[in-house]
Amino acid sequence: MAGIIEFSGTVLTAPNQEQHGLWAVDGRLTFKQPAVPADVVLDGWVLPGLVDAHCHIGLGPAGDVTESLAEEQAMTDRNAGTLLVRDAGAVHDTRWLQHRRELPRIIRAGRHVARTSRYLRGFAVEVEPDGLVEAVRKQALAGDGWVKLVGDWIDRGAGDLAPSFPAAVVRDAVRAAHDEGARVTAHCFAEDTLDDMLDAGIDCIEHGTGLLPRHLPRFVEQRVPIVPTLINIATFPEIADRAEAKFPRYAAHMRSLWQRRNERILEAYEAGVPIYAGTDAGSVIGHGRIVDEIHALHAAGLPAEAALDAASWAAREWLGADGIAEGASADVVLCAQDPRTSPATLRDLKHIVLRGTQLR
């Protein structure tokens, strides 16, 4: 660990706040100039380490992965500037990653909770409705304050997306998680699932492709954020093509959700719904793509500054993590240009500092 790092460039402490004069001393940030010269001077626009609010370190296309692959996934995210991850479900306990100082900080969610035979094989704890409350309570205790619920998936009998659990059971499960001090986030593709989740007092929605105008006032009133995972939603046409022969209704529905993905997220943002950036890396999406998600949010219509905020200052505040503040851990990235006006600069970071150690 470098004893003292001086950051000589502009420091972005918030989307609209700039400061000059920042140092890292023994891994902690300070705006007070040390009495001795810095060991290292780094130039560039400074902002908090990026946040991937929907990521699966320790998960692969077939489910569980080896510890060596989980470590590789974490390193790939870190090297892209992602220094804080909200895990959205993994098969095995990944607490060991949290003790590795060279790896991103991880806020774990335990394991997905899904309906029996209604999710990707090998990913989730699968239960019937009468076992949902107990399963959610167990995962609330196993994670770091989050539970991941699979709110809907294809119902092969109906040939289309359908809620995984009855609305009344979901309400009881969310209440159980809250009793244990955990928040609940839910995978939701379809329109009607959102009504059930909002009724249950859900804390976050993943994907949210079924968002309709009728939902917006409730999202705003209840302060329920959406993590759109747009680079994952980009795979919907391929999913629809594979399903076409057996499930044409489902295929048509998935294409329809994909077609309105950008419009819906822009409507949510303009209505005041909090939007956070997440890649859904770890299943079919590769790790290290948080900048792609930021660009996708911008392409959907969010201002460049808002798209960056969704993976930086606002996301850290939402997750209860430090940004750039006196005494905060020195977890920052440095860009050659102002990332608020030149988002492309995020693709080639000048420096990455994690826990006060210069990584690049």
PDB file of C-alpha atoms in Angstrom, residues 19-126:
ATOM      1  CA  GLN A  19     -13.038  20.102  -5.622  1.00  0.00           C
ATOM      2  CA  HIS A  20      -9.272  20.323  -5.842  1.00  0.00           C
ATOM      3  CA  GLY A  21      -6.804  18.931  -3.389  1.00  0.00           C
ATOM      4  CA  LEU A  22      -7.286  15.285  -2.396  1.00  0.00           C
ATOM      5  CA  TRP A  23      -4.911  12.756  -0.876  1.00  0.00           C
ATOM      6  CA  ALA A  24      -5.002   9.136   0.209  1.00  0.00           C
ATOM      7  CA  VAL A  25      -3.110   8.537   3.444  1.00  0.00           C
ATOM      8  CA  ASP A  26      -2.751   4.935   4.583  1.00  0.00           C
ATOM      9  CA  GLY A  27      -5.771   3.945   2.526  1.00  0.00           C
ATOM     10  CA  ARG A  28      -8.085   6.789   3.592  1.00  0.00           C
ATOM     11  CA  LEU A  29      -9.099   9.898   1.689  1.00  0.00           C
ATOM     12  CA  THR A  30      -8.442  13.344   3.049  1.00  0.00           C
ATOM     13  CA  PHE A  31      -8.808  16.892   1.790  1.00  0.00           C
ATOM     14  CA  LYS A  32      -6.109  18.032   4.254  1.00  0.00           C
ATOM     15  CA  GLN A  33      -2.636  18.236   2.771  1.00  0.00           C
ATOM     16  CA  PRO A  34      -0.226  15.913   4.605  1.00  0.00           C
ATOM     17  CA  ALA A  35       2.823  17.373   6.255  1.00  0.00           C
ATOM     18  CA  VAL A  36       5.150  15.215   4.149  1.00  0.00           C
ATOM     19  CA  PRO A  37       5.363  14.896   0.361  1.00  0.00           C
ATOM     20  CA  ALA A  38       3.289  12.280  -1.416  1.00  0.00           C
ATOM     21  CA  ASP A  39       4.863   9.004  -2.461  1.00  0.00           C
ATOM     22  CA  VAL A  40       2.842   9.030  -5.694  1.00  0.00           C
ATOM     23  CA  VAL A  41       1.096  11.829  -7.636  1.00  0.00           C
ATOM     24  CA  LEU A  42      -1.766  10.788  -9.921  1.00  0.00           C
ATOM     25  CA  ASP A  43      -3.335  13.106 -12.458  1.00  0.00           C
ATOM     26  CA  GLY A  44      -6.820  12.879 -13.957  1.00  0.00           C
ATOM     27  CA  TRP A  45     -10.488  13.449 -13.155  1.00  0.00           C
ATOM     28  CA  VAL A  46     -11.230  11.628  -9.903  1.00  0.00           C
ATOM     29  CA  LEU A  47     -14.552   9.936  -9.138  1.00  0.00           C
ATOM     30  CA  PRO A  48     -15.622   7.135  -6.814  1.00  0.00           C
ATOM     31  CA  GLY A  49     -14.969   3.580  -7.917  1.00  0.00           C
ATOM     32  CA  LEU A  50     -17.764   2.431 -10.213  1.00  0.00           C
ATOM     33  CA  VAL A  51     -20.676   0.344  -8.919  1.00  0.00           C
ATOM     34  CA  ASP A  52     -22.263  -2.689 -10.564  1.00  0.00           C
ATOM     35  CA  ALA A  53     -25.608  -2.967  -8.801  1.00  0.00           C
ATOM     36  CA  HIS A  54     -26.558  -6.295 -10.383  1.00  0.00           C
ATOM     37  CA  CYS A  55     -23.653  -8.691 -10.669  1.00  0.00           C
ATOM     38  CA  HIS A  56     -23.032 -12.381 -10.013  1.00  0.00           C
ATOM     39  CA  ILE A  57     -19.448 -13.050  -8.966  1.00  0.00           C
ATOM     40  CA  GLY A  58     -19.285 -16.799  -8.445  1.00  0.00           C
ATOM     41  CA  LEU A  59     -21.916 -17.690 -11.032  1.00  0.00           C
ATOM     42  CA  GLY A  60     -21.593 -18.901 -14.609  1.00  0.00           C
ATOM     43  CA  PRO A  61     -23.898 -20.028 -17.450  1.00  0.00           C
ATOM     44  CA  ALA A  62     -24.296 -23.458 -15.825  1.00  0.00           C
ATOM     45  CA  GLY A  63     -24.639 -22.161 -12.273  1.00  0.00           C
ATOM     46  CA  ASP A  64     -21.844 -22.539  -9.732  1.00  0.00           C
ATOM     47  CA  VAL A  65     -18.202 -21.922 -10.686  1.00  0.00           C
ATOM     48  CA  THR A  66     -14.857 -22.740  -9.131  1.00  0.00           C
ATOM     49  CA  GLU A  67     -13.223 -20.357  -6.684  1.00  0.00           C
ATOM     50  CA  SER A  68     -10.487 -19.620  -9.212  1.00  0.00           C
ATOM     51  CA  LEU A  69     -13.067 -18.567 -11.802  1.00  0.00           C
ATOM     52  CA  ALA A  70     -14.938 -16.468  -9.239  1.00  0.00           C
ATOM     53  CA  GLU A  71     -11.667 -14.714  -8.454  1.00  0.00           C
ATOM     54  CA  GLU A  72     -11.061 -14.141 -12.170  1.00  0.00           C
ATOM     55  CA  GLN A  73     -14.552 -12.647 -12.522  1.00  0.00           C
ATOM     56  CA  ALA A  74     -13.910 -10.278  -9.632  1.00  0.00           C
ATOM     57  CA  MET A  75     -10.566  -9.213 -11.101  1.00  0.00           C
ATOM     58  CA  THR A  76     -12.171  -8.557 -14.488  1.00  0.00           C
ATOM     59  CA  ASP A  77     -14.776  -6.309 -12.871  1.00  0.00           C
ATOM     60  CA  ARG A  78     -12.108  -4.538 -10.852  1.00  0.00           C
ATOM     61  CA  ASN A  79      -9.944  -3.887 -13.895  1.00  0.00           C
ATOM     62  CA  ALA A  80     -12.921  -2.191 -15.568  1.00  0.00           C
ATOM     63  CA  GLY A  81     -13.219   0.198 -12.620  1.00  0.00           C
ATOM     64  CA  THR A  82     -15.976  -1.629 -10.737  1.00  0.00           C
ATOM     65  CA  LEU A  83     -14.854  -1.349  -7.129  1.00  0.00           C
ATOM     66  CA  LEU A  84     -18.242  -2.040  -5.512  1.00  0.00           C
ATOM     67  CA  VAL A  85     -20.593  -4.868  -6.445  1.00  0.00           C
ATOM     68  CA  ARG A  86     -24.093  -5.590  -5.239  1.00  0.00           C
ATOM     69  CA  ASP A  87     -24.254  -9.342  -5.685  1.00  0.00           C
ATOM     70  CA  ALA A  88     -27.633 -10.441  -7.028  1.00  0.00           C
ATOM     71  CA  GLY A  89     -27.354 -14.130  -6.230  1.00  0.00           C
ATOM     72  CA  ALA A  90     -24.688 -16.825  -6.300  1.00  0.00           C
ATOM     73  CA  VAL A  91     -24.770 -20.546  -5.598  1.00  0.00           C
ATOM     74  CA  HIS A  92     -21.987 -20.902  -3.053  1.00  0.00           C
ATOM     75  CA  ASP A  93     -20.980 -18.673  -0.160  1.00  0.00           C
ATOM     76  CA  THR A  94     -18.637 -15.994  -1.509  1.00  0.00           C
ATOM     77  CA  ARG A  95     -17.692 -14.403   1.798  1.00  0.00           C
ATOM     78  CA  TRP A  96     -14.080 -15.391   1.176  1.00  0.00           C
ATOM     79  CA  LEU A  97     -13.948 -12.823  -1.640  1.00  0.00           C
ATOM     80  CA  GLN A  98     -14.680 -10.075   0.854  1.00  0.00           C
ATOM     81  CA  HIS A  99     -11.406 -10.740   2.659  1.00  0.00           C
ATOM     82  CA  ARG A 100      -9.266 -10.179  -0.428  1.00  0.00           C
ATOM     83  CA  ARG A 101      -8.012  -6.605  -0.380  1.00  0.00           C
ATOM     84  CA  GLU A 102      -7.190  -6.620  -4.083  1.00  0.00           C
ATOM     85  CA  LEU A 103     -10.768  -7.522  -5.061  1.00  0.00           C
ATOM     86  CA  PRO A 104     -13.835  -5.268  -5.279  1.00  0.00           C
ATOM     87  CA  ARG A 105     -16.059  -4.782  -2.272  1.00  0.00           C
ATOM     88  CA  ILE A 106     -19.079  -7.086  -2.480  1.00  0.00           C
ATOM     89  CA  ILE A 107     -22.495  -6.721  -0.851  1.00  0.00           C
ATOM     90  CA  ARG A 108     -23.893 -10.247  -1.011  1.00  0.00           C
ATOM     91  CA  ALA A 109     -27.479 -11.407  -1.491  1.00  0.00           C
ATOM     92  CA  GLY A 110     -27.170 -15.112  -0.743  1.00  0.00           C
ATOM     93  CA  ARG A 111     -28.819 -17.374  -3.298  1.00  0.00           C
ATOM     94  CA  HIS A 112     -31.756 -16.710  -5.663  1.00  0.00           C
ATOM     95  CA  VAL A 113     -35.137 -17.921  -4.428  1.00  0.00           C
ATOM     96  CA  ALA A 114     -37.317 -19.258  -7.272  1.00  0.00           C
ATOM     97  CA  ARG A 115     -40.349 -21.428  -7.933  1.00  0.00           C
ATOM     98  CA  THR A 116     -39.663 -25.108  -8.497  1.00  0.00           C
ATOM     99  CA  SER A 117     -38.584 -25.756 -12.120  1.00  0.00           C
ATOM    100  CA  ARG A 118     -39.285 -22.121 -13.000  1.00  0.00           C
ATOM    101  CA  TYR A 119     -35.785 -20.687 -13.362  1.00  0.00           C
ATOM    102  CA  LEU A 120     -32.357 -21.455 -14.780  1.00  0.00           C
ATOM    103  CA  ARG A 121     -31.290 -24.914 -13.671  1.00  0.00           C
ATOM    104  CA  GLY A 122     -28.744 -25.012 -10.866  1.00  0.00           C
ATOM    105  CA  PHE A 123     -29.009 -21.338  -9.941  1.00  0.00           C
ATOM    106  CA  ALA A 124     -31.609 -20.996  -7.217  1.00  0.00           C
ATOM    107  CA  VAL A 125     -33.101 -22.394  -4.070  1.00  0.00           C
ATOM    108  CA  GLU A 126     -36.327 -23.695  -5.607  1.00  0.00           C
TER     109      GLU A 126
END
